[in-house]
Amino acid sequence: MIHSQRRGNVTIRINHTATLSLLLCSLAGAQSTDKTPPPSGVTAGIVEAVIGNGDLLPARFAKILALPSDKAASTKSALQTVSNYVDELRAKDSSIGEAGCIQALITLKPSIVAARGSSGALAADADETGEFTLRGLLNQTYTVIAIGRFGMNAALWLEDLAPSKQADRLKLVRPIISCYDPNSYFKM
């Protein structure tokens, strides 16, 4: 739960620690010892975001993680909780909301990058134009997570990829968390 009192960064750290714990537990659950069939499918995609004037900016060098959806439910829920928390912070105070948003992404990034090696997880890196290729997709639904920067913003994208859509180009264009970060506190 979000503490109703604001005590500078203490509230932010307490909530991010709790959310990060949820995420780490859910990612640990995604690591299984099941023997899965050899990888087969490939899907191409792009990570970008719509900016104020309607243009799209690529998320250059974003990190992409695809988890089998049956193993990603708690991760997806934890990320949505972080998104809701950032929205609540912004509603109270926009400057604290932006600081909390950046802190959330800085805190989440190592866990997302580390989960790229978990069983059943697929990983890719976007190039300088935001393009990426996921290789080894099985005939199942995946939850795709991307974290990166576009312009002077840091962001996290979350999208489901159904088997019927794996032949189509995956477009991640609406981040669930996006922070204005002109000082580049969030590093790729």
mmCIF file of C-alpha atoms in Angstrom:
data_model
loop_
_atom_site.group_PDB
_atom_site.id
_atom_site.type_symbol
_atom_site.label_atom_id
_atom_site.label_comp_id
_atom_site.label_asym_id
_atom_site.label_seq_id
_atom_site.Cartn_x
_atom_site.Cartn_y
_atom_site.Cartn_z
ATOM 1 C CA MET A 1 0.000 0.000 0.000
ATOM 2 C CA ILE A 2 1.056 3.570 -0.479
ATOM 3 C CA HIS A 3 1.747 5.387 2.750
ATOM 4 C CA SER A 4 -0.542 8.400 3.058
ATOM 5 C CA GLN A 5 2.131 10.610 4.624
ATOM 6 C CA ARG A 6 4.855 12.114 2.519
ATOM 7 C CA ARG A 7 8.285 12.280 4.141
ATOM 8 C CA GLY A 8 10.525 13.328 1.273
ATOM 9 C CA ASN A 9 12.160 10.391 -0.468
ATOM 10 C CA VAL A 10 11.480 7.982 2.393
ATOM 11 C CA THR A 11 7.983 7.188 1.128
ATOM 12 C CA ILE A 12 9.303 6.648 -2.364
ATOM 13 C CA ARG A 13 12.029 4.270 -1.182
ATOM 14 C CA ILE A 14 9.702 2.275 1.048
ATOM 15 C CA ASN A 15 7.202 1.751 -1.751
ATOM 16 C CA HIS A 16 9.825 0.953 -4.357
ATOM 17 C CA THR A 17 11.463 -1.551 -2.034
ATOM 18 C CA ALA A 18 8.144 -3.327 -1.514
ATOM 19 C CA THR A 19 7.350 -3.311 -5.223
ATOM 20 C CA LEU A 20 10.830 -4.480 -6.146
ATOM 21 C CA SER A 21 10.465 -7.359 -3.675
ATOM 22 C CA LEU A 22 7.232 -8.365 -5.423
ATOM 23 C CA LEU A 23 8.917 -8.198 -8.800
ATOM 24 C CA LEU A 24 11.941 -10.222 -7.702
ATOM 25 C CA CYS A 25 9.714 -12.903 -6.179
ATOM 26 C CA SER A 26 7.643 -13.115 -9.342
ATOM 27 C CA LEU A 27 10.721 -13.293 -11.561
ATOM 28 C CA ALA A 28 12.165 -16.025 -9.361
ATOM 29 C CA GLY A 29 8.937 -17.941 -9.974
ATOM 30 C CA ALA A 30 9.507 -17.528 -13.702
ATOM 31 C CA GLN A 31 12.706 -19.561 -13.423
ATOM 32 C CA SER A 32 11.770 -23.195 -13.710
ATOM 33 C CA THR A 33 13.582 -26.417 -14.370
ATOM 34 C CA ASP A 34 11.009 -27.615 -16.912
ATOM 35 C CA LYS A 35 12.439 -28.962 -20.139
ATOM 36 C CA THR A 36 10.939 -26.898 -22.927
ATOM 37 C CA PRO A 37 11.049 -27.835 -26.589
ATOM 38 C CA PRO A 38 13.730 -26.184 -28.683
ATOM 39 C CA PRO A 39 12.998 -22.584 -29.709
ATOM 40 C CA SER A 40 11.326 -22.049 -33.046
ATOM 41 C CA GLY A 41 9.530 -18.781 -33.823
ATOM 42 C CA VAL A 42 10.890 -15.351 -34.587
ATOM 43 C CA THR A 43 9.186 -11.987 -34.344
ATOM 44 C CA ALA A 44 10.501 -8.557 -35.263
ATOM 45 C CA GLY A 45 9.466 -5.413 -33.481
ATOM 46 C CA ILE A 46 10.118 -1.814 -32.628
ATOM 47 C CA VAL A 47 10.150 0.098 -29.349
ATOM 48 C CA GLU A 48 9.174 3.730 -29.649
ATOM 49 C CA ALA A 49 6.938 6.274 -27.959
ATOM 50 C CA VAL A 50 4.509 8.927 -29.062
ATOM 51 C CA ILE A 51 5.598 12.391 -27.938
ATOM 52 C CA GLY A 52 3.475 15.508 -27.424
ATOM 53 C CA ASN A 53 3.251 16.550 -31.063
ATOM 54 C CA GLY A 54 2.289 13.035 -32.196
ATOM 55 C CA ASP A 55 5.696 12.073 -33.543
ATOM 56 C CA LEU A 56 7.298 8.758 -32.645
ATOM 57 C CA LEU A 57 10.750 8.608 -31.059
ATOM 58 C CA PRO A 58 12.673 5.309 -31.004
ATOM 59 C CA ALA A 59 13.837 3.764 -27.748
ATOM 60 C CA ARG A 60 17.450 3.417 -28.805
ATOM 61 C CA PHE A 61 19.208 0.364 -27.325
ATOM 62 C CA ALA A 62 16.249 -0.615 -25.129
ATOM 63 C CA LYS A 63 16.412 -3.948 -23.303
ATOM 64 C CA ILE A 64 13.616 -6.363 -24.241
ATOM 65 C CA LEU A 65 12.429 -9.333 -22.187
ATOM 66 C CA ALA A 66 9.739 -11.821 -23.270
ATOM 67 C CA LEU A 67 8.363 -14.113 -20.568
ATOM 68 C CA PRO A 68 5.837 -16.891 -21.128
ATOM 69 C CA SER A 69 2.587 -15.288 -19.941
ATOM 70 C CA ASP A 70 1.710 -18.209 -17.689
ATOM 71 C CA LYS A 71 4.876 -17.419 -15.692
ATOM 72 C CA ALA A 72 4.609 -13.626 -15.915
ATOM 73 C CA ALA A 73 1.295 -12.823 -14.217
ATOM 74 C CA SER A 74 2.809 -11.662 -10.934
ATOM 75 C CA THR A 75 5.544 -9.703 -12.742
ATOM 76 C CA LYS A 76 2.930 -7.974 -14.881
ATOM 77 C CA SER A 77 0.868 -7.177 -11.783
ATOM 78 C CA ALA A 78 3.918 -5.771 -9.948
ATOM 79 C CA LEU A 79 4.814 -3.539 -12.905
ATOM 80 C CA GLN A 80 1.241 -2.273 -13.121
ATOM 81 C CA THR A 81 1.379 -1.518 -9.370
ATOM 82 C CA VAL A 82 4.522 0.579 -9.926
ATOM 83 C CA SER A 83 2.780 2.396 -12.792
ATOM 84 C CA ASN A 84 -0.241 3.159 -10.597
ATOM 85 C CA TYR A 85 2.044 4.335 -7.789
ATOM 86 C CA VAL A 86 3.867 6.744 -10.107
ATOM 87 C CA ASP A 87 0.511 8.105 -11.321
ATOM 88 C CA GLU A 88 -0.594 8.674 -7.701
ATOM 89 C CA LEU A 89 2.683 10.453 -6.887
ATOM 90 C CA ARG A 90 2.260 12.730 -9.905
ATOM 91 C CA ALA A 91 -1.303 13.546 -8.871
ATOM 92 C CA LYS A 92 -0.024 14.752 -5.481
ATOM 93 C CA ASP A 93 3.092 16.612 -6.638
ATOM 94 C CA SER A 94 4.482 16.525 -10.164
ATOM 95 C CA SER A 95 8.138 17.092 -9.189
ATOM 96 C CA ILE A 96 8.068 14.309 -6.602
ATOM 97 C CA GLY A 97 6.181 12.170 -9.117
ATOM 98 C CA GLU A 98 8.956 12.547 -11.701
ATOM 99 C CA ALA A 99 11.643 11.797 -9.112
ATOM 100 C CA GLY A 100 9.697 8.712 -7.997
ATOM 101 C CA CYS A 101 9.202 7.637 -11.600
ATOM 102 C CA ILE A 102 12.916 7.818 -12.382
ATOM 103 C CA GLN A 103 13.770 6.043 -9.114
ATOM 104 C CA ALA A 104 11.295 3.269 -9.982
ATOM 105 C CA LEU A 105 12.901 2.657 -13.385
ATOM 106 C CA ILE A 106 16.423 2.771 -11.949
ATOM 107 C CA THR A 107 15.335 0.216 -9.333
ATOM 108 C CA LEU A 108 13.525 -2.063 -11.798
ATOM 109 C CA LYS A 109 16.126 -2.155 -14.571
ATOM 110 C CA PRO A 110 18.632 -4.565 -12.914
ATOM 111 C CA SER A 111 15.842 -7.053 -12.170
ATOM 112 C CA ILE A 112 14.542 -6.952 -15.728
ATOM 113 C CA VAL A 113 18.032 -7.342 -17.193
ATOM 114 C CA ALA A 114 18.834 -10.220 -14.798
ATOM 115 C CA ALA A 115 15.581 -12.017 -15.681
ATOM 116 C CA ARG A 116 16.710 -12.183 -19.310
ATOM 117 C CA GLY A 117 18.668 -15.320 -18.377
ATOM 118 C CA SER A 118 15.794 -17.103 -16.622
ATOM 119 C CA SER A 119 14.314 -20.323 -17.958
ATOM 120 C CA GLY A 120 11.797 -19.717 -20.719
ATOM 121 C CA ALA A 121 12.682 -16.028 -20.997
ATOM 122 C CA LEU A 122 13.761 -14.586 -24.333
ATOM 123 C CA ALA A 123 15.824 -11.430 -24.646
ATOM 124 C CA ALA A 124 16.787 -8.905 -27.262
ATOM 125 C CA ASP A 125 18.386 -5.500 -27.496
ATOM 126 C CA ALA A 126 16.925 -2.785 -29.657
ATOM 127 C CA ASP A 127 19.264 -1.120 -32.123
ATOM 128 C CA GLU A 128 19.708 2.640 -32.576
ATOM 129 C CA THR A 129 16.361 2.857 -34.389
ATOM 130 C CA GLY A 130 14.443 0.901 -31.725
ATOM 131 C CA GLU A 131 14.229 -2.241 -33.904
ATOM 132 C CA PHE A 132 14.653 -5.678 -32.330
ATOM 133 C CA THR A 133 14.151 -9.366 -33.090
ATOM 134 C CA LEU A 134 12.940 -11.973 -30.601
ATOM 135 C CA ARG A 135 14.112 -15.457 -31.543
ATOM 136 C CA GLY A 136 12.976 -18.786 -30.140
ATOM 137 C CA LEU A 137 9.284 -18.040 -29.591
ATOM 138 C CA LEU A 138 7.155 -21.075 -28.846
ATOM 139 C CA ASN A 139 3.490 -21.386 -29.748
ATOM 140 C CA GLN A 140 2.295 -19.619 -26.594
ATOM 141 C CA THR A 141 1.469 -16.142 -25.367
ATOM 142 C CA TYR A 142 4.367 -14.010 -24.106
ATOM 143 C CA THR A 143 4.461 -10.914 -21.948
ATOM 144 C CA VAL A 144 6.964 -8.543 -23.513
ATOM 145 C CA ILE A 145 8.699 -5.979 -21.301
ATOM 146 C CA ALA A 146 10.980 -3.265 -22.662
ATOM 147 C CA ILE A 147 12.926 -0.696 -20.678
ATOM 148 C CA GLY A 148 14.870 2.164 -22.186
ATOM 149 C CA ARG A 149 15.090 5.808 -23.178
ATOM 150 C CA PHE A 150 13.449 7.853 -25.925
ATOM 151 C CA GLY A 151 14.553 11.427 -26.311
ATOM 152 C CA MET A 152 14.884 12.934 -22.831
ATOM 153 C CA ASN A 153 12.575 10.346 -21.294
ATOM 154 C CA ALA A 154 13.041 7.004 -19.587
ATOM 155 C CA ALA A 155 10.260 4.443 -19.942
ATOM 156 C CA LEU A 156 8.953 0.921 -19.495
ATOM 157 C CA TRP A 157 6.668 -0.825 -21.994
ATOM 158 C CA LEU A 158 4.487 -3.867 -21.297
ATOM 159 C CA GLU A 159 2.610 -5.802 -23.983
ATOM 160 C CA ASP A 160 1.179 -9.287 -24.505
ATOM 161 C CA LEU A 161 2.155 -11.165 -27.667
ATOM 162 C CA ALA A 162 -0.318 -13.879 -28.645
ATOM 163 C CA PRO A 163 0.781 -16.805 -30.847
ATOM 164 C CA SER A 164 -1.506 -15.563 -33.632
ATOM 165 C CA LYS A 165 0.370 -12.214 -33.672
ATOM 166 C CA GLN A 166 3.922 -13.603 -33.669
ATOM 167 C CA ALA A 167 4.195 -13.346 -37.454
ATOM 168 C CA ASP A 168 3.224 -9.654 -37.297
ATOM 169 C CA ARG A 169 5.611 -6.874 -36.404
ATOM 170 C CA LEU A 170 5.326 -6.102 -32.681
ATOM 171 C CA LYS A 171 4.975 -2.380 -31.995
ATOM 172 C CA LEU A 172 5.636 -1.178 -28.470
ATOM 173 C CA VAL A 173 4.523 2.456 -28.618
ATOM 174 C CA ARG A 174 2.688 3.195 -25.367
ATOM 175 C CA PRO A 175 4.868 2.907 -22.274
ATOM 176 C CA ILE A 176 3.070 2.166 -19.015
ATOM 177 C CA ILE A 177 5.701 4.231 -17.173
ATOM 178 C CA SER A 178 7.353 7.262 -18.754
ATOM 179 C CA CYS A 179 9.490 9.847 -16.945
ATOM 180 C CA TYR A 180 10.962 13.138 -18.056
ATOM 181 C CA ASP A 181 14.674 12.704 -17.377
ATOM 182 C CA PRO A 182 16.682 15.547 -18.996
ATOM 183 C CA ASN A 183 19.678 14.895 -16.721
ATOM 184 C CA SER A 184 19.892 11.235 -17.786
ATOM 185 C CA TYR A 185 19.771 9.768 -14.295
ATOM 186 C CA PHE A 186 18.390 6.613 -15.897
ATOM 187 C CA LYS A 187 21.248 5.069 -17.860
ATOM 188 C CA MET A 188 21.109 2.306 -20.448
#
